XYZ file of C-alpha atoms in Angstrom:
660
model
C -32.498 13.190 26.126
C -33.232 16.779 27.080
C -31.029 18.695 29.453
C -31.932 21.772 31.435
C -31.150 25.121 29.812
C -28.103 26.604 31.492
C -25.410 29.165 30.859
C -22.077 27.931 29.599
C -19.667 27.035 32.350
C -16.103 26.918 31.077
C -14.645 24.332 33.376
C -11.178 24.707 31.971
C -8.746 26.914 30.262
C -5.878 24.705 29.162
C -2.637 26.012 30.687
C -0.633 27.903 28.089
C 2.658 29.709 28.000
C 1.084 33.060 28.814
C 3.182 33.551 31.919
C 6.440 32.352 30.456
C 5.758 32.844 26.758
C 8.705 35.150 26.163
C 11.215 32.747 27.723
C 9.781 29.789 25.820
C 9.857 31.752 22.588
C 13.494 32.708 23.188
C 14.328 29.028 23.745
C 12.690 28.127 20.469
C 14.453 30.929 18.576
C 17.847 29.876 19.949
C 17.137 26.311 18.879
C 16.166 27.492 15.381
C 19.298 29.649 15.100
C 21.430 26.633 16.042
C 19.773 24.631 13.265
C 20.521 27.321 10.695
C 24.071 27.632 11.989
C 24.640 23.939 11.333
C 23.152 24.351 7.858
C 25.589 27.191 7.141
C 28.580 25.097 8.244
C 27.357 22.168 6.149
C 26.995 24.306 3.054
C 30.725 25.072 3.231
C 31.490 21.370 2.770
C 29.676 21.381 -0.568
C 32.187 23.741 -2.158
C 35.182 21.442 -2.511
C 33.573 17.995 -2.861
C 31.453 16.052 -5.356
C 28.079 17.725 -4.960
C 25.755 14.693 -5.153
C 27.913 12.454 -2.975
C 28.300 15.185 -0.347
C 24.815 16.721 -0.560
C 22.927 13.418 -0.319
C 25.343 11.089 1.571
C 27.861 13.309 3.373
C 30.729 11.659 1.447
C 29.978 8.356 3.278
C 31.910 9.527 6.333
C 29.514 9.093 9.293
C 31.094 8.020 12.586
C 29.492 6.222 15.534
C 27.580 9.043 17.186
C 26.576 10.658 13.919
C 25.252 7.373 12.508
C 23.534 6.308 15.731
C 21.800 9.599 16.439
C 20.824 10.435 12.863
C 19.429 6.893 12.475
C 17.517 7.150 15.754
C 16.303 10.712 15.233
C 15.037 9.962 11.723
C 13.166 6.888 12.986
C 11.722 8.742 16.002
C 9.421 10.938 13.964
C 6.363 13.030 14.712
C 4.647 9.696 15.238
C 6.893 8.952 18.207
C 6.257 12.274 19.945
C 2.778 13.109 18.670
C 0.895 10.074 17.375
C 2.349 7.581 19.867
C 1.536 9.698 22.968
C -1.953 10.199 21.521
C -2.490 6.430 21.388
C -1.093 5.937 24.906
C -3.508 8.544 26.216
C -6.505 6.885 24.546
C -5.667 3.215 25.142
C -3.382 2.980 28.173
C -0.547 0.705 29.283
C -0.998 -1.814 26.452
C 1.010 0.540 24.207
C 4.149 -0.804 25.940
C 3.439 -4.123 24.194
C 2.523 -2.350 20.960
C 5.908 -0.589 20.737
C 8.014 -3.239 22.516
C 9.812 -4.630 19.473
C 11.126 -1.168 18.578
C 13.998 -1.882 20.943
C 15.281 -4.598 18.601
C 14.462 -2.623 15.448
C 18.080 -1.366 15.099
C 19.406 -4.927 15.480
C 17.206 -6.093 12.604
C 17.683 -3.077 10.371
C 21.360 -2.296 10.915
C 22.427 -5.877 11.562
C 20.648 -7.542 8.640
C 21.098 -4.864 5.997
C 23.776 -2.431 7.139
C 27.086 -3.943 6.072
C 25.822 -5.397 2.799
C 24.066 -2.197 1.670
C 27.167 -0.172 2.470
C 29.398 -2.569 0.525
C 27.193 -2.551 -2.556
C 26.696 1.226 -2.445
C 30.446 1.859 -2.255
C 31.194 -0.702 -4.961
C 28.742 0.836 -7.432
C 28.840 4.475 -6.315
C 25.111 4.301 -5.488
C 23.709 7.400 -3.796
C 20.052 6.403 -3.461
C 18.029 3.235 -2.927
C 16.736 3.250 -6.537
C 20.395 3.557 -7.576
C 21.082 0.147 -6.029
C 18.134 -1.474 -7.802
C 19.088 0.047 -11.141
C 22.709 -1.094 -10.979
C 22.000 -4.504 -9.435
C 19.442 -5.485 -12.078
C 20.557 -3.262 -14.971
C 17.018 -2.015 -15.492
C 16.262 1.757 -15.514
C 12.504 1.103 -15.336
C 12.967 -0.528 -11.932
C 14.733 2.573 -10.638
C 11.913 4.816 -11.824
C 9.294 2.539 -10.257
C 11.131 2.636 -6.911
C 11.498 6.409 -7.140
C 7.788 6.967 -7.740
C 6.840 4.793 -4.764
C 9.307 6.633 -2.508
C 7.926 10.010 -3.594
C 4.311 8.875 -3.084
C 4.713 7.393 0.395
C 7.131 10.043 1.622
C 4.916 12.944 0.553
C 1.954 11.376 2.384
C 4.101 10.986 5.504
C 5.370 14.552 5.240
C 1.810 15.888 5.381
C 1.374 14.213 8.773
C 4.772 15.448 9.971
C 4.049 19.040 8.948
C 0.753 18.885 10.826
C 2.629 17.716 13.919
C 5.142 20.544 13.604
C 2.377 23.135 13.343
C 0.491 21.782 16.362
C 3.623 21.777 18.486
C 4.366 25.386 17.567
C 0.799 26.409 18.415
C 1.149 25.020 21.922
C 4.620 26.500 22.334
C 3.566 30.034 21.392
C 0.348 29.953 23.435
C -0.704 33.479 24.411
C 2.416 35.247 23.184
C 1.300 38.725 22.104
C 3.228 38.743 18.824
C 1.804 35.344 17.914
C -1.743 36.426 18.761
C -1.380 39.539 16.612
C -0.056 37.503 13.684
C -2.794 34.918 14.190
C -5.461 37.603 13.991
C -3.937 39.018 10.807
C -3.852 35.577 9.187
C -7.458 35.016 10.275
C -8.556 38.186 8.482
C -6.794 37.052 5.310
C -8.310 33.564 5.455
C -11.802 34.945 6.053
C -11.504 37.040 2.891
C -10.657 33.955 0.819
C -13.648 31.675 0.315
C -11.455 28.615 -0.388
C -9.579 29.006 2.911
C -12.220 30.476 5.190
C -12.664 27.287 7.218
C -8.995 26.918 8.165
C -7.676 27.592 11.664
C -5.494 30.731 11.389
C -3.203 29.636 14.219
C -2.601 26.279 12.561
C -1.921 27.873 9.165
C 0.482 30.448 10.638
C 2.499 27.837 12.527
C 2.450 25.491 9.538
C 3.995 28.194 7.348
C 6.624 29.062 9.967
C 7.598 25.419 10.443
C 7.585 24.709 6.712
C 9.750 27.688 5.813
C 12.321 26.883 8.512
C 12.755 23.195 7.751
C 12.696 23.541 3.956
C 15.301 26.331 3.950
C 17.843 24.657 6.206
C 17.451 21.278 4.446
C 17.856 22.894 1.024
C 20.781 25.004 2.178
C 22.907 22.451 4.004
C 22.099 19.064 2.483
C 22.954 15.728 4.136
C 25.499 17.007 6.646
C 23.073 19.677 7.843
C 20.462 16.959 8.339
C 22.892 14.667 10.164
C 24.306 17.340 12.458
C 20.873 18.678 13.323
C 19.742 15.081 13.904
C 22.548 14.676 16.432
C 21.469 17.829 18.241
C 17.803 16.852 17.984
C 18.540 13.354 19.271
C 20.080 14.828 22.407
C 17.140 17.227 22.824
C 14.605 14.395 22.491
C 16.090 12.158 25.145
C 16.670 15.151 27.461
C 13.011 16.177 27.137
C 11.777 12.688 28.013
C 14.176 12.321 30.941
C 12.964 15.641 32.407
C 9.261 14.925 31.855
C 9.297 11.455 33.440
C 9.965 12.417 37.102
C 7.730 15.496 36.798
C 4.808 13.376 35.573
C 5.242 10.686 38.219
C 5.544 13.175 41.080
C 2.530 15.240 39.984
C 0.204 12.212 39.923
C 1.294 11.098 43.380
C 3.617 8.261 42.415
C 3.369 5.206 40.191
C 1.299 3.119 42.602
C -1.307 5.841 43.102
C -1.468 6.541 39.368
C -1.903 2.854 38.505
C -4.677 2.437 41.068
C -6.564 5.429 39.670
C -6.114 4.255 36.081
C -7.353 0.784 37.026
C -10.567 2.329 38.368
C -11.096 4.664 35.395
C -14.006 4.374 32.946
C -13.384 5.722 29.406
C -15.437 8.746 28.244
C -18.546 8.228 26.118
C -19.019 9.540 22.590
C -21.944 11.972 22.427
C -23.765 14.578 20.388
C -25.133 17.700 22.020
C -27.329 20.466 20.662
C -26.127 23.906 21.772
C -27.947 27.205 21.388
C -26.653 30.772 21.388
C -28.521 34.086 21.655
C -25.924 36.410 20.159
C -24.748 36.716 16.541
C -21.125 36.273 15.431
C -20.370 33.717 18.148
C -17.839 30.913 17.941
C -17.869 27.892 20.224
C -14.377 26.418 19.758
C -13.437 22.765 19.885
C -12.359 21.785 23.398
C -15.017 23.894 25.153
C -16.208 22.387 28.433
C -19.956 22.356 29.156
C -22.036 20.963 31.983
C -25.717 20.630 32.702
C -27.412 21.630 35.934
C -28.746 18.129 36.508
C -27.998 16.483 39.813
C -25.372 15.222 39.503
C -24.317 17.430 36.571
C -23.219 15.914 33.272
C -19.910 17.161 31.858
C -19.119 17.396 28.137
C -16.262 18.619 25.973
C -16.890 19.648 22.386
C -14.918 17.990 19.609
C -15.525 20.477 16.791
C -15.647 24.238 16.392
C -19.049 25.745 15.585
C -19.545 29.268 14.242
C -22.872 31.075 14.708
C -23.177 34.041 12.319
C -26.717 34.474 13.696
C -28.412 33.341 16.919
C -29.500 29.712 16.667
C -28.627 26.126 17.509
C -26.344 23.415 16.143
C -25.462 19.783 16.805
C -21.898 19.263 17.978
C -19.862 16.089 18.468
C -18.518 15.784 21.993
C -17.318 13.411 24.671
C -19.079 12.936 27.993
C -16.958 12.477 31.090
C -18.518 9.619 33.041
C -15.700 8.599 35.366
C -16.200 9.948 38.879
C -12.470 10.477 39.397
C -12.191 12.492 36.177
C -15.146 14.664 37.190
C -13.549 15.365 40.544
C -10.175 16.213 38.983
C -11.820 18.558 36.474
C -13.638 20.509 39.181
C -10.602 20.689 41.453
C -8.029 21.795 38.909
C -9.901 23.932 36.377
C -10.747 27.637 36.435
C -13.560 29.690 34.934
C -12.892 31.991 31.998
C -14.807 34.988 30.725
C -17.570 34.127 28.241
C -18.798 36.971 26.042
C -22.216 35.493 25.340
C -24.707 33.057 26.754
C -24.433 29.536 25.363
C -26.815 26.791 26.430
C -27.097 23.045 26.086
C -30.434 22.564 24.402
C -30.422 18.774 24.137
C -28.178 15.777 24.647
C -28.454 12.756 22.398
C -27.848 9.487 24.187
C -24.090 9.002 24.562
C -22.357 5.809 23.468
C -20.231 3.837 25.914
C -16.784 2.597 24.928
C -16.808 -0.804 23.227
C -14.031 -2.122 25.479
C -14.113 -2.623 28.381
C -17.805 -3.538 28.011
C -20.609 -2.196 30.179
C -18.489 0.627 31.572
C -16.289 -1.759 33.502
C -13.012 -0.206 34.754
C -9.561 -1.621 34.095
C -9.176 -1.101 30.349
C -6.321 1.382 30.729
C -4.023 -0.956 32.693
C -4.654 -4.370 31.123
C -4.401 -5.864 27.639
C -5.948 -5.561 25.094
C -6.464 -1.914 26.119
C -9.469 0.419 26.147
C -11.101 1.211 22.805
C -14.141 3.310 21.912
C -15.360 1.179 18.969
C -13.563 -2.215 18.964
C -15.061 -5.012 21.075
C -11.712 -6.829 21.002
C -9.917 -3.794 22.441
C -6.943 -1.939 21.024
C -4.412 -4.786 20.844
C -5.796 -8.331 20.530
C -3.215 -11.111 20.362
C -3.102 -11.360 16.557
C -2.560 -7.614 16.205
C 0.108 -7.705 18.920
C 1.981 -10.232 16.768
C 1.515 -8.039 13.700
C 2.878 -4.952 15.428
C 5.880 -6.840 16.788
C 6.530 -7.920 13.215
C 5.885 -4.384 11.977
C 8.407 -2.559 14.150
C 11.129 -5.211 14.221
C 10.998 -6.611 10.706
C 9.233 -4.159 8.448
C 11.324 -1.298 9.817
C 14.197 -2.944 7.990
C 12.460 -2.085 4.717
C 12.374 1.692 5.194
C 14.324 3.513 2.437
C 15.178 6.344 4.855
C 17.043 3.834 7.058
C 18.755 2.280 4.046
C 20.127 5.674 2.999
C 21.686 6.127 6.433
C 23.320 2.717 6.141
C 24.928 3.744 2.851
C 26.771 6.595 4.591
C 28.762 5.155 7.560
C 32.533 4.942 7.345
C 33.462 1.429 8.596
C 32.157 -1.805 10.128
C 33.178 -0.881 13.686
C 30.960 2.191 13.448
C 28.026 -0.035 12.487
C 28.549 -2.514 15.347
C 28.732 0.124 18.062
C 25.840 2.097 16.577
C 23.513 -0.934 16.763
C 23.887 -1.125 20.547
C 23.749 2.656 20.923
C 20.466 3.003 19.032
C 18.840 0.103 20.935
C 19.676 1.747 24.273
C 18.568 5.147 22.967
C 15.136 3.841 21.953
C 14.712 2.241 25.399
C 15.307 5.642 26.980
C 12.656 7.165 24.693
C 9.716 4.821 24.334
C 9.206 3.159 27.717
C 9.276 6.496 29.596
C 6.755 7.888 27.079
C 4.306 5.129 28.043
C 4.576 6.109 31.710
C 4.353 9.852 31.031
C 1.191 9.680 28.941
C -0.576 7.199 31.163
C -0.024 9.847 33.829
C -1.434 12.417 31.381
C -4.857 10.755 31.657
C -4.951 11.870 35.282
C -3.512 15.342 34.766
C -5.391 16.276 31.564
C -8.802 14.577 31.324
C -10.881 15.128 28.199
C -8.000 15.375 25.712
C -9.590 12.703 23.489
C -11.063 15.526 21.409
C -7.560 16.696 20.409
C -5.309 13.832 21.437
C -2.598 14.658 18.889
C -1.803 17.723 21.009
C -1.227 15.759 24.195
C 2.606 15.807 24.031
C 3.170 19.563 23.842
C 0.218 20.186 26.153
C 1.645 17.805 28.745
C 4.997 19.592 28.554
C 3.313 22.927 29.217
C 1.159 21.560 32.057
C 4.042 19.847 33.870
C 6.179 22.972 33.841
C 3.346 25.352 34.751
C 2.475 23.146 37.742
C 5.966 23.653 39.211
C 6.127 27.342 38.319
C 8.838 26.870 35.690
C 7.042 27.789 32.480
C 10.356 28.724 30.868
C 11.268 25.011 30.903
C 8.381 24.296 28.548
C 10.423 25.703 25.687
C 12.985 22.921 26.128
C 10.401 20.168 26.623
C 8.357 21.224 23.610
C 11.587 21.276 21.614
C 11.762 17.475 22.035
C 8.732 16.623 19.857
C 9.598 19.528 17.570
C 13.078 18.054 17.095
C 11.586 14.638 16.308
C 9.394 16.116 13.596
C 12.179 18.236 12.101
C 14.623 15.323 11.988
C 12.136 13.220 10.027
C 10.995 15.999 7.702
C 14.508 17.028 6.687
C 15.516 13.416 6.011
C 12.417 12.728 3.926
C 12.774 15.938 1.925
C 16.353 15.032 1.109
C 15.362 11.475 0.164
C 12.711 12.732 -2.275
C 15.090 15.294 -3.755
C 17.858 12.729 -4.242
C 15.468 10.267 -5.885
C 14.150 12.824 -8.354
C 17.481 14.485 -9.196
C 19.660 11.387 -9.271
C 17.307 8.614 -10.412
C 15.045 10.473 -12.820
C 16.934 13.546 -14.047
C 20.611 12.583 -14.077
C 20.341 8.886 -14.897
C 17.489 9.086 -17.434
C 17.174 12.622 -18.816
C 20.571 14.313 -18.675
C 23.436 11.907 -17.820
C 26.039 14.578 -18.633
C 24.584 17.231 -16.313
C 27.221 19.434 -14.692
C 27.702 19.715 -10.940
C 26.243 23.215 -11.052
C 23.123 22.008 -12.869
C 22.637 19.158 -10.397
C 23.061 21.587 -7.525
C 20.382 23.931 -8.887
C 18.075 20.987 -9.565
C 18.526 19.651 -6.033
C 17.732 22.994 -4.447
C 14.718 23.501 -6.721
C 13.213 20.053 -6.141
C 13.612 20.327 -2.364
C 11.898 23.734 -2.360
C 9.077 22.620 -4.673
C 8.344 19.415 -2.749
C 8.433 21.259 0.569
C 6.073 23.945 -0.704
C 3.682 21.356 -2.115
C 3.557 19.444 1.160
C 2.841 22.646 3.111
C -0.135 23.321 0.834
C -1.387 19.735 1.206
C -1.022 19.947 5.002
C -3.473 22.882 5.162
C -6.248 20.275 5.544
C -4.484 17.413 7.348
C -5.659 13.962 8.554
C -7.171 13.584 12.016
C -4.856 11.189 13.862
C -1.227 11.227 12.789
C -0.306 7.736 13.885
C -2.704 6.100 11.412
C -1.033 7.906 8.511
C 2.444 7.075 9.779
C 1.613 3.381 10.242
C 0.127 3.235 6.722
C 3.208 4.842 5.176
C 5.713 2.800 7.182
C 3.996 -0.504 6.481
C 3.507 0.396 2.809
C 7.187 1.193 2.309
C 8.157 -2.058 4.022
C 5.774 -4.070 1.822
C 7.339 -2.464 -1.265
C 11.055 -2.385 -0.410
C 11.994 -5.057 2.161
C 11.702 -8.122 -0.065
C 13.266 -6.590 -3.213
C 16.232 -5.257 -1.239
C 16.744 -8.556 0.598
C 16.612 -10.426 -2.707
C 18.992 -7.952 -4.364
C 21.568 -8.186 -1.583
C 21.424 -11.859 -0.607
C 19.934 -14.055 -3.363
C 22.044 -14.446 -6.486
C 19.210 -16.042 -8.458
C 16.967 -12.964 -8.191
C 15.977 -11.581 -11.569
C 14.909 -8.075 -12.511
C 11.402 -9.329 -13.269
C 11.252 -11.086 -9.904
C 12.378 -8.013 -7.961
C 9.918 -5.753 -9.779
C 7.101 -8.254 -9.217
C 8.011 -8.362 -5.542
C 7.789 -4.578 -5.235
C 4.527 -4.306 -7.192
C 2.882 -7.210 -5.341
C 3.777 -5.704 -1.964
C 2.376 -2.316 -2.921
C -0.919 -3.501 -4.391
C -1.672 -6.175 -1.764
C -1.046 -3.697 1.051
C -3.088 -0.952 -0.611
C -5.928 -3.373 -1.404
C -6.387 -4.252 2.276
C -6.714 -0.570 3.157
C -9.185 0.073 0.331
C -11.319 -2.938 1.310
C -11.208 -1.806 4.933
C -12.362 1.688 3.954
C -15.473 0.210 2.320
C -16.115 -2.334 5.072
C -15.790 0.001 8.046
C -16.485 3.455 6.591
C -13.464 4.795 8.481
C -11.109 5.829 5.702
C -7.608 4.407 6.075
C -7.877 4.195 9.855
C -9.156 0.622 9.841
C -7.868 -1.703 7.106
C -9.193 -5.188 6.478
C -7.144 -7.674 8.513
C -7.526 -11.209 7.128
C -7.060 -13.749 9.948
C -6.627 -10.677 12.188
C -3.199 -9.986 10.646
C -2.124 -6.420 9.923
C -1.645 -5.442 6.234
C 2.116 -5.179 6.758
C 2.380 -8.915 7.477
C 0.257 -9.789 4.445
C 2.033 -7.290 2.178
C 5.543 -8.465 3.073
C 4.535 -12.109 2.767
C 2.987 -11.571 -0.673
C 6.029 -9.538 -1.739
C 8.509 -12.289 -0.832
C 6.357 -14.963 -2.449
C 5.930 -13.023 -5.696
C 9.638 -12.249 -5.931
C 10.615 -15.877 -5.398
C 8.074 -17.357 -7.823
C 8.723 -14.877 -10.648
C 12.511 -15.166 -10.269
C 12.250 -18.957 -10.565
C 10.028 -18.639 -13.630
C 12.370 -16.264 -15.484
C 15.898 -16.877 -16.863
C 18.755 -16.545 -14.360
C 20.726 -13.274 -14.409
C 24.050 -13.154 -16.307
C 27.023 -14.657 -14.461
C 29.091 -11.482 -14.784
C 26.356 -9.488 -13.097
C 26.237 -11.929 -10.192
C 30.021 -11.865 -9.820
C 30.007 -8.074 -9.698
C 27.676 -7.870 -6.711
C 28.571 -10.990 -4.745
C 32.361 -10.745 -4.958
C 32.833 -8.339 -2.054
C 35.348 -9.906 0.323
C 38.972 -8.826 -0.093
C 40.206 -12.324 0.853
C 38.198 -14.079 -1.851
C 39.831 -15.216 -5.036
C 37.962 -14.632 -8.306
C 37.544 -18.366 -8.864
C 35.990 -18.717 -5.404
C 33.482 -15.997 -6.231
C 32.728 -17.683 -9.547
C 32.132 -20.945 -7.727
C 29.699 -19.266 -5.355
C 27.916 -17.690 -8.306
C 27.540 -21.110 -9.932
C 25.974 -22.367 -6.716
């Protein structure tokens, strides 16, 4: 369909921190200095204690608030403050059902596994999750297998987290003059390197800044630095959400008004437009607003950046705003910006309506199964709702990062109180986020083209609208804290697995404390540097990567750990079969889905409409049980060692239980 030739009309310039950039930057710098201060204090604790036990587990001395907040902050990753808001923005209120079981996640994880993992870890001196498997089954190969899977999944997750950190920094810095100068300098360097010429200089600059900061303080301070910064970051996260919630509700005119407008909203259409420019060396960036001079005019927002070294035309992916309320809000709230050349819409290919709700019917953003651009069944059909409830509540129990935290608390009372504390904490985080980013659909239309930026952008918009841009520094620190708390924990988990489970226990058992210390620092730096390089070309939507990694880890580790802790008859072969079966069955569903749907790992195959995590965990438990029954029972002395844990038990009672 042809559209009339018109000049570009920039309907928007996303609010940035131009007016309050210095104050926001100061806030961020103070936050960063506090992080490094905690790392410096933590490094002092390493001098007079066993290095590995202190560096990777904090000498198993976590109290209530330290355990609760480090557990919560590590779980509330970049997915919680970047990917999750992105999904809320695109699919609406149904995300409250999608995330609902996260409130009981700490009950499942800490209640089912916490005390037993801590007992076994103390009894054997285990420092890592592979440590437990190695000692429980007396098989070094099992430890190496677990280590390799942890490194694989965690590195994939870190790429997504580093992308989130870079995007948050980009929004935070906005139009700051120093940042713009540095961005230009990086752009010149990238343009001179053919292998990096297509990269966004702002993204690369912020990625390097984030990577350097988090890798240095994690390497420097070890576990206590991670825990103490997690405590600070946990407070920052909940404070940011609590501040954003009333601002969002008030700026959309109240909950009732917002819900009524969402109920009447029609999702944008996917489109392709052909744009033409008359001047050489012109860039049309992603997120540019365009409209035709038809009556009524059609409004588009580009989804990709297009560079024109010479005058000409190009086809660009875009979204078309079709909702009348969105069009009105765009015209009322947006301002023109200076355009240095004439850009015209040459043609518009027929846009594609959202698959659900069908026929452009309103209501998809306030009712289940939620609006979706390509799925006729919507975002959350009943079978997938069951899978996600299972995913958050049950599979979260199988995350090695959570298991490590449970190896470090000081007593049972700490665990009991922390369970309730974390459950309440998550309620204060996730339900308000659903409200805030449903409101974001009304305040920031057209963000589908860069939905992973909706959290920091919403923070900036809310504060600019009340004339308090300086507050954006604190609000943006909330998602930044979530990303940092996950990245530092994952870096430490990889480092501990490599140094402890591969180097010390298989290559050099007699390594000195000084050698282990150097190895730990080196591995953390190398892994961090490698992830930064991999994150130069990151995935599109963070939440898909995070769900794949989380479900994959659960499919690999939940069943073997449950068998190791609670079933005396488990054999080494059975536990290894359980881990391998979970990994390959889960991966196979994603590979089949990639071929079936041509959407990469975004859309796995779901047999009987069940998510891969349900299938993977089920296959893992079945394989572990069958293989353990088919192989000889473990030695009695080994069973006695790990199931005689109660101080009141007599040895003969433990032996009787082992015989059972």
